[in-house]
PDB file of C-alpha atoms and ligand atoms in Angstrom:
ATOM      1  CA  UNK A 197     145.235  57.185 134.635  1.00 97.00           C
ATOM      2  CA  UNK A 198     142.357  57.627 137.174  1.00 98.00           C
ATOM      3  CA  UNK A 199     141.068  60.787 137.255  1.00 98.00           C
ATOM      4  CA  UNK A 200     139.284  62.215 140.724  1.00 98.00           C
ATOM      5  CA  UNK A 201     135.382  62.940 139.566  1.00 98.00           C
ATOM      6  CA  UNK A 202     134.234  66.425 139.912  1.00 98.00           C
ATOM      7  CA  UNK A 203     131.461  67.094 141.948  1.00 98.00           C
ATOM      8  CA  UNK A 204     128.040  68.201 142.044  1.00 98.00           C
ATOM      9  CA  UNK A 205     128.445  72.618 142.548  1.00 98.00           C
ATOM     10  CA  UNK A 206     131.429  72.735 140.236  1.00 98.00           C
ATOM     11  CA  UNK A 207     131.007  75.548 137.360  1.00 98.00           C
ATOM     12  CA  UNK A 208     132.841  73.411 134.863  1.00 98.00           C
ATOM     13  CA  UNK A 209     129.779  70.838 135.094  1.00 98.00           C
ATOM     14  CA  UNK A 210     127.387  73.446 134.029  1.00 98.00           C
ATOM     15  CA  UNK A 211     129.769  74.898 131.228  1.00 97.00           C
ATOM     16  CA  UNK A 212     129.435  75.120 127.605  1.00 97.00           C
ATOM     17  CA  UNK A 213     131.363  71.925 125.920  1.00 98.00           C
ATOM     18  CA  UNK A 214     133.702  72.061 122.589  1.00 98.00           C
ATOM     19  CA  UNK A 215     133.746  69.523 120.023  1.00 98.00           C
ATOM     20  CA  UNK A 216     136.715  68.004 119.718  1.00 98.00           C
ATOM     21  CA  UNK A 217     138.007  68.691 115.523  1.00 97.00           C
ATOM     22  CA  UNK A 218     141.059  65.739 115.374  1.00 97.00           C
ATOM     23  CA  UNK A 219     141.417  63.014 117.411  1.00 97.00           C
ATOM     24  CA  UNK A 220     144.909  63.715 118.544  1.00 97.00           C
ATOM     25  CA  UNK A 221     146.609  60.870 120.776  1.00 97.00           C
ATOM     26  CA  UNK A 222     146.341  62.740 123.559  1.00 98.00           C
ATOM     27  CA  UNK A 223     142.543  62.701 123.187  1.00 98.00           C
ATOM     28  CA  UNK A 224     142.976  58.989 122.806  1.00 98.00           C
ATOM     29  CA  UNK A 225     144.574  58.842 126.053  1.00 98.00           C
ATOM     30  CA  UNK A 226     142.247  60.745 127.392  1.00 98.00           C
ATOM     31  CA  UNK A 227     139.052  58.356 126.296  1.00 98.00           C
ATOM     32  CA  UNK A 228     140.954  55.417 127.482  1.00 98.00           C
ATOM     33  CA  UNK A 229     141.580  57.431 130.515  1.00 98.00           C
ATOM     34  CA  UNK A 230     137.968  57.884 130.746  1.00 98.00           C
ATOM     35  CA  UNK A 231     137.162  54.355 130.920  1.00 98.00           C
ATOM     36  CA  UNK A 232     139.746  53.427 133.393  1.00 98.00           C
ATOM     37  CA  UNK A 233     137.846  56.395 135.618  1.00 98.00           C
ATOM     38  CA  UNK A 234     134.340  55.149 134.747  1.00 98.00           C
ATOM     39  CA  UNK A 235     135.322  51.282 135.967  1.00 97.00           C
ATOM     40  CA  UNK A 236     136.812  52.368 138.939  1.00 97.00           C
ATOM     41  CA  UNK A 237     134.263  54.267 139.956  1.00 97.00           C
ATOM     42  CA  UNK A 238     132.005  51.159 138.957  1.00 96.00           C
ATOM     43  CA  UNK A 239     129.898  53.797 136.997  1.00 97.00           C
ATOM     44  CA  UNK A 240     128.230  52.612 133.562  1.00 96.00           C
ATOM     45  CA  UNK A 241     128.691  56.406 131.660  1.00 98.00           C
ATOM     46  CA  UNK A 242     131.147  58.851 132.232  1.00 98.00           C
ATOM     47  CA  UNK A 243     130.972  62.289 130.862  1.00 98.00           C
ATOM     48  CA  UNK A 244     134.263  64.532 129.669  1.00 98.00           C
ATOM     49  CA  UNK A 245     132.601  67.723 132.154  1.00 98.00           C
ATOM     50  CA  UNK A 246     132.776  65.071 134.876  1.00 98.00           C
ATOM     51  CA  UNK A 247     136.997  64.772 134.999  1.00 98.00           C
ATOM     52  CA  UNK A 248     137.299  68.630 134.056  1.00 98.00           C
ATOM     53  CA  UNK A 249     137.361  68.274 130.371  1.00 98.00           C
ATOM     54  CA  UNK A 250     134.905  70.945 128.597  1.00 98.00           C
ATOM     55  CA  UNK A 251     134.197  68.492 125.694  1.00 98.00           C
ATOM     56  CA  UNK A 252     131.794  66.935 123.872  1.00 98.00           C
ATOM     57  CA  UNK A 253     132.781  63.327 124.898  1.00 98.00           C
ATOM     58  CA  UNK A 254     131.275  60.682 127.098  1.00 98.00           C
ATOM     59  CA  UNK A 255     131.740  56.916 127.248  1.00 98.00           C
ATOM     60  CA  UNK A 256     129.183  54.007 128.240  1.00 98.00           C
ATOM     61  CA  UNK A 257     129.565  50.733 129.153  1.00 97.00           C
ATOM     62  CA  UNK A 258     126.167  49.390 130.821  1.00 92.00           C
ATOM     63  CA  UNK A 259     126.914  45.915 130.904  1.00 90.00           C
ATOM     64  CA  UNK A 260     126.431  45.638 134.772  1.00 89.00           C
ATOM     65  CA  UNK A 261     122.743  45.994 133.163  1.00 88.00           C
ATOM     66  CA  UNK A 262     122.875  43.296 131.037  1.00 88.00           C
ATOM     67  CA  UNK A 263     121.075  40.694 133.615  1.00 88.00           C
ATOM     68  CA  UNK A 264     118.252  43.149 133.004  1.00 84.00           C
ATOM     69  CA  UNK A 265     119.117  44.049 129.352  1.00 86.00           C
ATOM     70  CA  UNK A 266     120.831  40.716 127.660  1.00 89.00           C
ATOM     71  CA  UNK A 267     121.867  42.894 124.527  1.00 87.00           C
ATOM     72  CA  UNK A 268     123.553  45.492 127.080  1.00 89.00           C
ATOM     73  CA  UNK A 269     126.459  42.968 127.346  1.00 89.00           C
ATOM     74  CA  UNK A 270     128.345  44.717 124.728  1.00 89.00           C
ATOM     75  CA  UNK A 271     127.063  48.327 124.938  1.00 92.00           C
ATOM     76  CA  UNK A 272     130.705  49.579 125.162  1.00 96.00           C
ATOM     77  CA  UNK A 273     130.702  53.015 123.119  1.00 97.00           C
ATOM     78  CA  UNK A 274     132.570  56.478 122.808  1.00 98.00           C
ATOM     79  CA  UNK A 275     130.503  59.097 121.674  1.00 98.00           C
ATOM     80  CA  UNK A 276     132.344  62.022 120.130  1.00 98.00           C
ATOM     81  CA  UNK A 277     130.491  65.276 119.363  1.00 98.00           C
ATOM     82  CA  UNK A 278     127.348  63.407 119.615  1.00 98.00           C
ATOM     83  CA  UNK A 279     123.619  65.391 119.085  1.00 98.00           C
ATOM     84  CA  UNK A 280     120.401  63.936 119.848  1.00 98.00           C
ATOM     85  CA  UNK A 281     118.483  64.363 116.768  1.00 98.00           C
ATOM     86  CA  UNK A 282     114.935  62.691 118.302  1.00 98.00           C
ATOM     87  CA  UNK A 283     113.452  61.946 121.027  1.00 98.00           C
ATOM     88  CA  UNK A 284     110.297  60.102 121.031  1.00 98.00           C
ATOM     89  CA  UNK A 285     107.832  57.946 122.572  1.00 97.00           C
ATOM     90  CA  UNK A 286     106.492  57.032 125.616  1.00 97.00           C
ATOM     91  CA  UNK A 287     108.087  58.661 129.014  1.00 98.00           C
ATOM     92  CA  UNK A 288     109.316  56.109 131.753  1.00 98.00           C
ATOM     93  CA  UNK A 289     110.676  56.780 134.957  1.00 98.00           C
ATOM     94  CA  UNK A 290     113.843  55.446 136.308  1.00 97.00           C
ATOM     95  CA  UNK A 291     115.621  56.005 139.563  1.00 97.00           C
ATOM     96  CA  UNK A 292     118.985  57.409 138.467  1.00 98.00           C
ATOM     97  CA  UNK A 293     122.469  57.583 140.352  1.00 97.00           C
ATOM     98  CA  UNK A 294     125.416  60.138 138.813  1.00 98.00           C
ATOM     99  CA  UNK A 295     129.093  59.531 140.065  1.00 98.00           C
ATOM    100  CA  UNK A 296     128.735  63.432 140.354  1.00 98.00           C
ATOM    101  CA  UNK A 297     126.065  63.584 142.897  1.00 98.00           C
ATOM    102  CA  UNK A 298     126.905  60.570 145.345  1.00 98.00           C
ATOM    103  CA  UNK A 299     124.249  59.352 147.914  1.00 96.00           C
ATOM    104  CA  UNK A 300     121.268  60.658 145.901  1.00 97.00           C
ATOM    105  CA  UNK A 301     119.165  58.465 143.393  1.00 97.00           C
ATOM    106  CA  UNK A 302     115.586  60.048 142.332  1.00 97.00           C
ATOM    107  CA  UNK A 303     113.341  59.097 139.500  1.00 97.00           C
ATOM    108  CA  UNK A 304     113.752  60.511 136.122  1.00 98.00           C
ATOM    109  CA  UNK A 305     111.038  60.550 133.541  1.00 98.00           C
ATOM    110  CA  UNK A 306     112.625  60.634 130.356  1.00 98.00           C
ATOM    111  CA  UNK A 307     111.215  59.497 126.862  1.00 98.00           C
ATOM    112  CA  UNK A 308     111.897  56.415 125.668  1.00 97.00           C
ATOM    113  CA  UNK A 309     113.954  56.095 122.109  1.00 98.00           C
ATOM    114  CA  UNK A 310     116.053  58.276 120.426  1.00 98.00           C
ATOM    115  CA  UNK A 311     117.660  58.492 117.466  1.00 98.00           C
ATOM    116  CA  UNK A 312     121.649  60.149 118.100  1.00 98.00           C
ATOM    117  CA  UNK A 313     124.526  61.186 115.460  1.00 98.00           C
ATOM    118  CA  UNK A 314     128.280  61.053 116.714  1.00 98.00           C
ATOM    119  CA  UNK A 315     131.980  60.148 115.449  1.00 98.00           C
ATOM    120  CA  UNK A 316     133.021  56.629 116.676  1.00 97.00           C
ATOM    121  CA  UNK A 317     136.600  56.233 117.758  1.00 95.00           C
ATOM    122  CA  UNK A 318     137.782  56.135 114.632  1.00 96.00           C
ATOM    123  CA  UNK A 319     135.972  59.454 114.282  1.00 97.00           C
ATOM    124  CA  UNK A 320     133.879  58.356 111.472  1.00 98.00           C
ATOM    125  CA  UNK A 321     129.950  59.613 111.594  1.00 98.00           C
ATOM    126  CA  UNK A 322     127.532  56.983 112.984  1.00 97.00           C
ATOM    127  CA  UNK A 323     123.833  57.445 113.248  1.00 98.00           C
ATOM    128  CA  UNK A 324     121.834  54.910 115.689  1.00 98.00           C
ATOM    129  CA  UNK A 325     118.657  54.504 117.500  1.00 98.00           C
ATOM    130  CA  UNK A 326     118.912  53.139 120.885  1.00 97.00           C
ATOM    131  CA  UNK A 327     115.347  52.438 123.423  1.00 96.00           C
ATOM    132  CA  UNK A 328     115.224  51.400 126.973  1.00 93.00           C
ATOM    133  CA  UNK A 329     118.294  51.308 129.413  1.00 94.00           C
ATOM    134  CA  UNK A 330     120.670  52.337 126.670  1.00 96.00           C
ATOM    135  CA  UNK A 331     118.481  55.325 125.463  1.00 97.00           C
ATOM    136  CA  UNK A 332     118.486  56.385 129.400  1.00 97.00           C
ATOM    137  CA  UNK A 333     122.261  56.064 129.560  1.00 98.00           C
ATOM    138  CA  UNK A 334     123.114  58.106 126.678  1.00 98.00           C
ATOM    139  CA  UNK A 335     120.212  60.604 127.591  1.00 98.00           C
ATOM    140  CA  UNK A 336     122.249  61.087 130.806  1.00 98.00           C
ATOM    141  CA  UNK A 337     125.714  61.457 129.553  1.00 98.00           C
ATOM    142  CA  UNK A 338     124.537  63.810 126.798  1.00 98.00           C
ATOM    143  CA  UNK A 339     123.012  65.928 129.375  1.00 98.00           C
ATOM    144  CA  UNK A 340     126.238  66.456 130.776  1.00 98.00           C
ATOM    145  CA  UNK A 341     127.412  67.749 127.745  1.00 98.00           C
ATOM    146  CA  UNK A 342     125.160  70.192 127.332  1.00 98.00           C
ATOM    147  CA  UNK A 343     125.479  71.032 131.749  1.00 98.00           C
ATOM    148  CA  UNK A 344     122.494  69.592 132.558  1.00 98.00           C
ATOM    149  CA  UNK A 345     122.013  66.929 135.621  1.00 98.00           C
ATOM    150  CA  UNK A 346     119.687  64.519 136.059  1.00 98.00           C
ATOM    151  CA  UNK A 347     118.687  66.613 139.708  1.00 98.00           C
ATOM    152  CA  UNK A 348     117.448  69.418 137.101  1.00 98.00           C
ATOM    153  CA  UNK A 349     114.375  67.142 135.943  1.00 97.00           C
ATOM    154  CA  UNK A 350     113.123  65.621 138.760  1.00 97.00           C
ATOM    155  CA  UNK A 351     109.779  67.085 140.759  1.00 94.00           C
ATOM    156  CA  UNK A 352     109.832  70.693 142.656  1.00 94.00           C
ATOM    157  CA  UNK A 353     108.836  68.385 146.239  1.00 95.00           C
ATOM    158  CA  UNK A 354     111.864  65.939 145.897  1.00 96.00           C
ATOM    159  CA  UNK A 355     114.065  68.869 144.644  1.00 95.00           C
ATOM    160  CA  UNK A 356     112.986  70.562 148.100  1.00 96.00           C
ATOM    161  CA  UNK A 357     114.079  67.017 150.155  1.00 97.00           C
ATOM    162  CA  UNK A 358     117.333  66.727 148.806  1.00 97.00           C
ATOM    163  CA  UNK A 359     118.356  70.564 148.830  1.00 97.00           C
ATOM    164  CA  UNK A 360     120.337  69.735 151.925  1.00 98.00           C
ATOM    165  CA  UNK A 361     122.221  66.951 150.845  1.00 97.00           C
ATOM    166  CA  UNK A 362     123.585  68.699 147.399  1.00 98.00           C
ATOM    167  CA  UNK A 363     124.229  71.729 149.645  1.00 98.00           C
ATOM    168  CA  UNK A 364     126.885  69.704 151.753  1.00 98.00           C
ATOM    169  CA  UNK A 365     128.348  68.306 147.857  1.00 98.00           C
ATOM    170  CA  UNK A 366     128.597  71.701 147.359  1.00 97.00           C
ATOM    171  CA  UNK A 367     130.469  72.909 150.480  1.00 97.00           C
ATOM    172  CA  UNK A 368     133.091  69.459 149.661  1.00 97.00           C
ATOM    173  CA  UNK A 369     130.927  67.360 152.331  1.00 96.00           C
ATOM    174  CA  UNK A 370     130.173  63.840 150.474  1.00 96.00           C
ATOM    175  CA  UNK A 371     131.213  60.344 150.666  1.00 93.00           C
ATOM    176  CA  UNK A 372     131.986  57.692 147.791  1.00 97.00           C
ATOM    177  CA  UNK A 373     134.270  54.834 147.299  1.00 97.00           C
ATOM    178  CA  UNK A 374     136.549  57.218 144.515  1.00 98.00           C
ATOM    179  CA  UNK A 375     137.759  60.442 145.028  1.00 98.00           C
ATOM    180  CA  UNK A 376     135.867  63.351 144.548  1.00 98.00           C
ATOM    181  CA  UNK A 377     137.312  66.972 143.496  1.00 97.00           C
ATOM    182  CA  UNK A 378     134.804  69.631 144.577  1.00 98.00           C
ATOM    183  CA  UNK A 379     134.021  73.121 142.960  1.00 96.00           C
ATOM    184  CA  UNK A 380     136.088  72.688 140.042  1.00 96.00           C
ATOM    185  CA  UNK A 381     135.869  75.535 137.252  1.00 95.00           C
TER     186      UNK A 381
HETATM  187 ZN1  LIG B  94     125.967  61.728 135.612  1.00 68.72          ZN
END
């Protein structure tokens, strides 16, 4: 099932996400729910907040990277109740998109490896270090989780030129090739 993405000025993007205890099936469904979202939308992360789900859950794929990034061919993941344990080295910038804030890509300075601890699908505990696009991705997607967007870390003067356009988000005026649901709690 496609779900309709929520949109930038909904609460339930800036709430506070639950870890999810047993992978029931319908939390199954709902990963492989996620994906089918995340392709059509031709997005490369998709985080639970963004359908409506208060969970701590997203899902990569980045290959559409991977004539940038070879090893990004098979960077398909779930993350469950994933935390960030480091971040570290070097900050690059990076003009990002988010399927929750269409028409608007800014630069995002974020640092560039970090070492993160989640359950895999099978929900057992994996630790891994990722670096470069990957690193970004999952940086990105774990900011939803914890209702932050990517528009939060950009500079005060490019904050101030795109007030306008998340304003009309916010009021339900935005276009995109999937359907948007706007101001969802
Ligand atoms: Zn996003």
């Amino acid at each position: 099932m496609i779900y309709p993405i929520v949109a930038y000025g909904s609460p339930v993007l800036r709430a506070e996400c639950e870890e999810i205890e047993t992978l029931t099936p319908q939390y199954q469904q709902l990963i492989a729910d996620m994906f089918e979202t995340m392709y059509a939308a031709e997005g490369v992360g998709l985080a639970a907040p963004q359908i409506g789900k208060k969970l701590r859950l997203f899902v990569v794929d980045a290959s559409p990277f991977s004539e940038d990034e070879p090893h990004l061919a098979n960077f398909k993941k779930v993350f469950i109740n994933p935390i960030i344990v480091t971040e570290e080295g070097k900050k690059w910038g990076f003009k990002e998109g988010c399927l929750s804030i269409p028409g608007i890509r800014e630069n995002v300075e974020r640092k560039e490896k970090i070492v993160i601890n989640y359950l895999n699908e099978e929900m057992q505990e994996v630790e891994e270090t990722y670096d470069g696009l990957a690193a970004r991705i999952i940086q990105h997607e774990y900011d939803h989780i914890e209702g932050v967007l990517f528009i939060d870390k950009i500079n005060t003067l490019r904050k101030q030129m795109i007030k306008g356009k998340l304003n009309d988000i916010t009021n339900g005026i935005a276009r995109a090739d999937y359907t948007l649901k706007f101001n969802v709690k």
